Amino acid sequence: MAMSWKHGERGEVRVFEDEQELSTDLVDYIADLSEAAVKERGVFAVALSGGSLIGLMGKLCEAPYDKTVDWSKWYVFWVDERVVAKNHVDSNYKLAKEAFLSKVSMSCLGSS
């Protein structure tokens, strides 16, 4: 079970027992943010920095998120992409594509 506490005015700190618990909490949070943003603004924008975060987001393509996330309203941006080919082992784009973007129709990402 995750432990959490307030960190002054800066927000909440959460500590998880394992990666599975972290991943579940993370995708719950992202799915909730996505839903709220789509309701409020009609779109959801996310900036991916790469690394292990991208791999954890792969759960967004699994039940129940695969039925609730409106991918057609998503805009994905890169904030820390390396200067390598998109199919290079160090490419954050490659990580994201393998983890979850390839499981979503690219035509529905940002098509609104």
Backbone as CSV, one residue per row, in Angstrom:
resi,resn,N_x,N_y,N_z,CA_x,CA_y,CA_z,C_x,C_y,C_z
1,MET,0.843,-1.173,0.000,0.000,0.000,0.000,0.888,1.236,0.000
2,ALA,0.530,2.198,-0.822,1.314,3.430,-0.942,1.173,4.282,0.312
3,MET,2.264,4.943,0.632,2.247,5.927,1.713,2.257,7.298,1.053
4,SER,1.573,8.253,1.644,1.602,9.596,1.083,1.546,10.627,2.194
5,TRP,2.084,11.796,1.897,2.033,12.911,2.832,2.159,14.203,2.046
6,LYS,1.679,15.259,2.646,1.751,16.582,2.027,3.161,17.120,2.185
7,HIS,3.635,17.768,1.152,4.968,18.367,1.161,4.794,19.881,1.071
8,GLY,4.354,20.460,2.169,4.135,21.911,2.209,3.181,22.353,1.120
9,GLU,3.527,23.424,0.469,2.706,23.962,-0.623,3.021,23.297,-1.962
10,ARG,3.992,22.403,-1.971,4.453,21.828,-3.236,3.642,20.630,-3.685
11,GLY,2.767,20.120,-2.881,1.957,18.985,-3.301,2.119,17.773,-2.415
12,GLU,1.829,16.637,-2.991,1.815,15.381,-2.257,2.978,14.495,-2.695
13,VAL,3.553,13.800,-1.733,4.606,12.829,-2.009,4.010,11.446,-1.771
14,ARG,4.204,10.539,-2.736,3.708,9.171,-2.601,4.871,8.197,-2.730
15,VAL,4.885,7.201,-1.866,5.901,6.145,-1.899,5.168,4.825,-2.082
16,PHE,5.586,4.057,-3.092,4.894,2.822,-3.441,5.710,1.604,-3.047
17,GLU,5.006,0.512,-2.805,5.638,-0.749,-2.425,6.425,-1.365,-3.574
18,ASP,5.873,-1.239,-4.791,6.527,-1.851,-5.940,6.119,-1.136,-7.228
19,GLU,6.748,-1.539,-8.309,6.494,-0.904,-9.598,5.064,-1.114,-10.080
20,GLN,4.490,-2.260,-9.791,3.107,-2.548,-10.192,2.142,-1.558,-9.545
21,GLU,2.308,-1.314,-8.261,1.452,-0.362,-7.560,1.649,1.050,-8.112
22,LEU,2.890,1.423,-8.361,3.192,2.728,-8.941,2.530,2.876,-10.299
23,SER,2.669,1.874,-11.148,2.109,1.931,-12.492,0.588,2.077,-12.458
24,THR,-0.061,1.317,-11.605,-1.518,1.399,-11.499,-1.955,2.792,-11.037
25,ASP,-1.296,3.328,-10.023,-1.641,4.658,-9.530,-1.366,5.721,-10.593
26,LEU,-0.257,5.584,-11.302,0.103,6.542,-12.343,-0.924,6.568,-13.463
27,VAL,-1.301,5.397,-13.976,-2.259,5.403,-15.084,-3.653,5.805,-14.625
28,ASP,-4.025,5.511,-13.378,-5.290,6.036,-12.842,-5.263,7.563,-12.874
29,TYR,-4.158,8.127,-12.428,-3.992,9.582,-12.386,-4.033,10.181,-13.801
30,ILE,-3.299,9.584,-14.728,-3.283,10.090,-16.105,-4.659,9.968,-16.746
31,ALA,-5.327,8.841,-16.553,-6.664,8.652,-17.119,-7.647,9.675,-16.557
32,ASP,-7.559,9.952,-15.256,-8.421,10.964,-14.640,-8.128,12.350,-15.186
33,LEU,-6.836,12.695,-15.315,-6.455,13.992,-15.884,-6.951,14.122,-17.318
34,SER,-6.785,13.051,-18.080,-7.228,13.051,-19.472,-8.722,13.295,-19.569
35,GLU,-9.484,12.568,-18.778,-10.943,12.714,-18.797,-11.363,14.129,-18.412
36,ALA,-10.754,14.672,-17.356,-11.098,16.025,-16.906,-10.727,17.069,-17.954
37,ALA,-9.567,16.928,-18.567,-9.125,17.891,-19.582,-10.034,17.855,-20.804
38,VAL,-10.421,16.663,-21.224,-11.301,16.538,-22.388,-12.657,17.169,-22.087
39,LYS,-13.175,16.954,-20.891,-14.459,17.557,-20.517,-14.364,19.070,-20.461
40,GLU,-13.251,19.579,-19.921,-13.095,21.025,-19.729,-12.656,21.763,-20.994
41,ARG,-11.698,21.159,-21.741,-11.107,21.879,-22.872,-11.273,21.169,-24.218
42,GLY,-11.749,19.944,-24.184,-11.935,19.204,-25.420,-10.715,18.428,-25.887
43,VAL,-9.567,18.612,-25.228,-8.337,17.903,-25.582,-7.523,17.622,-24.331
44,PHE,-6.589,16.677,-24.468,-5.628,16.390,-23.405,-4.246,16.435,-24.015
45,ALA,-3.364,17.247,-23.466,-1.981,17.339,-23.934,-1.070,16.761,-22.867
46,VAL,-0.128,15.946,-23.313,0.833,15.348,-22.393,2.220,15.487,-23.002
47,ALA,3.184,15.844,-22.160,4.577,15.946,-22.581,5.347,14.794,-21.951
48,LEU,5.966,13.976,-22.778,6.695,12.808,-22.304,8.187,13.100,-22.249
49,SER,8.776,12.776,-21.104,10.201,13.024,-20.936,11.039,11.779,-21.158
50,GLY,10.431,10.642,-21.273,11.177,9.431,-21.563,11.481,8.599,-20.343
51,GLY,12.390,7.670,-20.541,12.802,6.806,-19.447,11.719,5.837,-19.014
52,SER,11.769,5.450,-17.755,10.867,4.419,-17.239,9.413,4.869,-17.184
53,LEU,9.172,6.172,-17.146,7.798,6.687,-17.135,7.010,6.153,-18.325
54,ILE,7.610,6.169,-19.483,6.925,5.719,-20.694,6.512,4.252,-20.586
55,GLY,7.389,3.422,-20.086,7.066,2.006,-19.936,5.898,1.777,-18.989
56,LEU,5.839,2.560,-17.932,4.745,2.429,-16.967,3.405,2.817,-17.582
57,MET,3.437,3.719,-18.547,2.197,4.185,-19.181,1.565,3.148,-20.095
58,GLY,2.271,2.075,-20.370,1.732,1.034,-21.229,0.418,0.458,-20.739
59,LYS,0.183,0.540,-19.438,-1.079,0.027,-18.871,-2.293,0.779,-19.395
60,LEU,-2.078,1.977,-19.956,-3.205,2.739,-20.500,-3.887,2.009,-21.659
61,CYS,-3.198,1.057,-22.248,-3.763,0.292,-23.364,-4.430,-0.987,-22.904
62,GLU,-4.498,-1.188,-21.605,-5.113,-2.387,-21.034,-6.451,-2.013,-20.389
63,ALA,-7.266,-3.028,-20.092,-8.533,-2.806,-19.393,-8.243,-2.268,-18.001
64,PRO,-9.051,-1.372,-17.504,-10.251,-0.784,-18.097,-9.964,0.481,-18.910
65,TYR,-8.720,0.922,-18.920,-8.372,2.198,-19.562,-8.597,2.178,-21.065
66,ASP,-8.409,1.025,-21.697,-8.572,0.938,-23.144,-9.989,1.283,-23.585
67,LYS,-10.938,1.202,-22.671,-12.331,1.540,-22.991,-12.711,2.950,-22.543
68,THR,-11.873,3.589,-21.727,-12.254,4.886,-21.166,-11.402,6.049,-21.661
69,VAL,-10.164,5.801,-22.054,-9.292,6.876,-22.527,-9.680,7.229,-23.961
70,ASP,-9.963,8.504,-24.198,-10.335,8.974,-25.532,-9.067,9.426,-26.260
71,TRP,-8.402,8.479,-26.918,-7.124,8.754,-27.581,-7.254,9.805,-28.674
72,SER,-8.433,9.946,-29.249,-8.605,10.928,-30.329,-8.466,12.358,-29.824
73,LYS,-8.493,12.541,-28.529,-8.379,13.880,-27.928,-6.982,14.136,-27.360
74,TRP,-6.066,13.198,-27.525,-4.715,13.315,-26.970,-3.771,14.000,-27.949
75,TYR,-2.917,14.852,-27.409,-1.789,15.436,-28.131,-0.539,15.072,-27.334
76,VAL,0.412,14.412,-27.985,1.618,13.938,-27.312,2.802,14.778,-27.778
77,PHE,3.556,15.304,-26.814,4.729,16.120,-27.095,5.945,15.486,-26.425
78,TRP,7.103,15.777,-26.942,8.368,15.267,-26.410,9.123,16.425,-25.779
79,VAL,9.609,16.243,-24.560,10.336,17.316,-23.880,11.797,16.981,-23.639
80,ASP,12.214,15.772,-23.895,13.591,15.399,-23.630,14.066,14.367,-24.657
81,GLU,13.677,14.572,-25.895,14.054,13.594,-26.914,15.540,13.732,-27.233
82,ARG,16.177,12.612,-27.352,17.601,12.592,-27.689,17.773,12.807,-29.185
83,VAL,18.934,13.260,-29.586,19.212,13.488,-30.998,19.723,12.179,-31.600
84,VAL,18.769,11.281,-31.799,19.044,9.976,-32.400,17.889,9.659,-33.336
85,ALA,18.097,8.706,-34.202,17.021,8.278,-35.101,15.847,7.753,-34.275
86,LYS,14.633,7.890,-34.810,13.454,7.482,-34.038,13.392,5.988,-33.764
87,ASN,14.166,5.189,-34.475,14.194,3.751,-34.210,15.440,3.338,-33.426
88,HIS,16.220,4.304,-32.958,17.432,4.036,-32.172,17.035,3.556,-30.770
89,VAL,17.845,2.694,-30.167,17.558,2.136,-28.845,17.419,3.225,-27.775
90,ASP,18.057,4.378,-27.939,17.975,5.465,-26.957,16.846,6.459,-27.233
91,SER,16.063,6.226,-28.258,14.999,7.153,-28.626,13.798,7.027,-27.693
92,ASN,13.386,8.137,-27.108,12.184,8.143,-26.268,10.946,7.875,-27.115
93,TYR,10.953,8.353,-28.357,9.846,8.059,-29.264,9.705,6.544,-29.437
94,LYS,10.826,5.855,-29.649,10.797,4.397,-29.817,10.222,3.722,-28.570
95,LEU,10.647,4.187,-27.392,10.108,3.631,-26.144,8.594,3.808,-26.072
96,ALA,8.127,5.014,-26.377,6.690,5.298,-26.316,5.923,4.496,-27.356
97,LYS,6.494,4.389,-28.539,5.818,3.625,-29.588,5.650,2.170,-29.175
98,GLU,6.723,1.593,-28.625,6.660,0.191,-28.214,5.763,-0.014,-26.990
99,ALA,5.777,0.932,-26.060,5.021,0.778,-24.810,3.525,0.966,-24.998
100,PHE,3.136,1.992,-25.780,1.697,2.202,-25.907,1.232,2.858,-27.203
101,LEU,2.014,3.687,-27.837,1.520,4.362,-29.040,1.208,3.402,-30.182
102,SER,1.979,2.327,-30.303,1.714,1.352,-31.373,0.421,0.582,-31.126
103,LYS,-0.089,0.638,-29.919,-1.310,-0.077,-29.573,-2.554,0.785,-29.771
104,VAL,-2.296,2.037,-30.160,-3.381,2.997,-30.397,-3.280,3.432,-31.848
105,SER,-4.390,3.586,-32.493,-4.369,4.068,-33.872,-3.752,5.465,-33.893
106,MET,-2.650,5.619,-34.623,-1.971,6.918,-34.697,-2.903,7.968,-35.302
107,SER,-3.829,7.554,-36.136,-4.733,8.520,-36.737,-5.682,9.111,-35.695
108,CYS,-5.846,8.437,-34.564,-6.760,8.982,-33.574,-6.034,9.858,-32.568
109,LEU,-4.704,9.843,-32.540,-3.962,10.724,-31.641,-3.966,12.139,-32.211
110,GLY,-4.573,13.056,-31.490,-4.560,14.455,-31.896,-5.329,14.749,-33.158
111,SER,-6.354,13.979,-33.453,-7.079,14.178,-34.688,-8.251,15.136,-34.561
112,SER,-8.477,15.660,-33.358,-9.644,16.537,-33.198,-9.345,17.935,-33.653
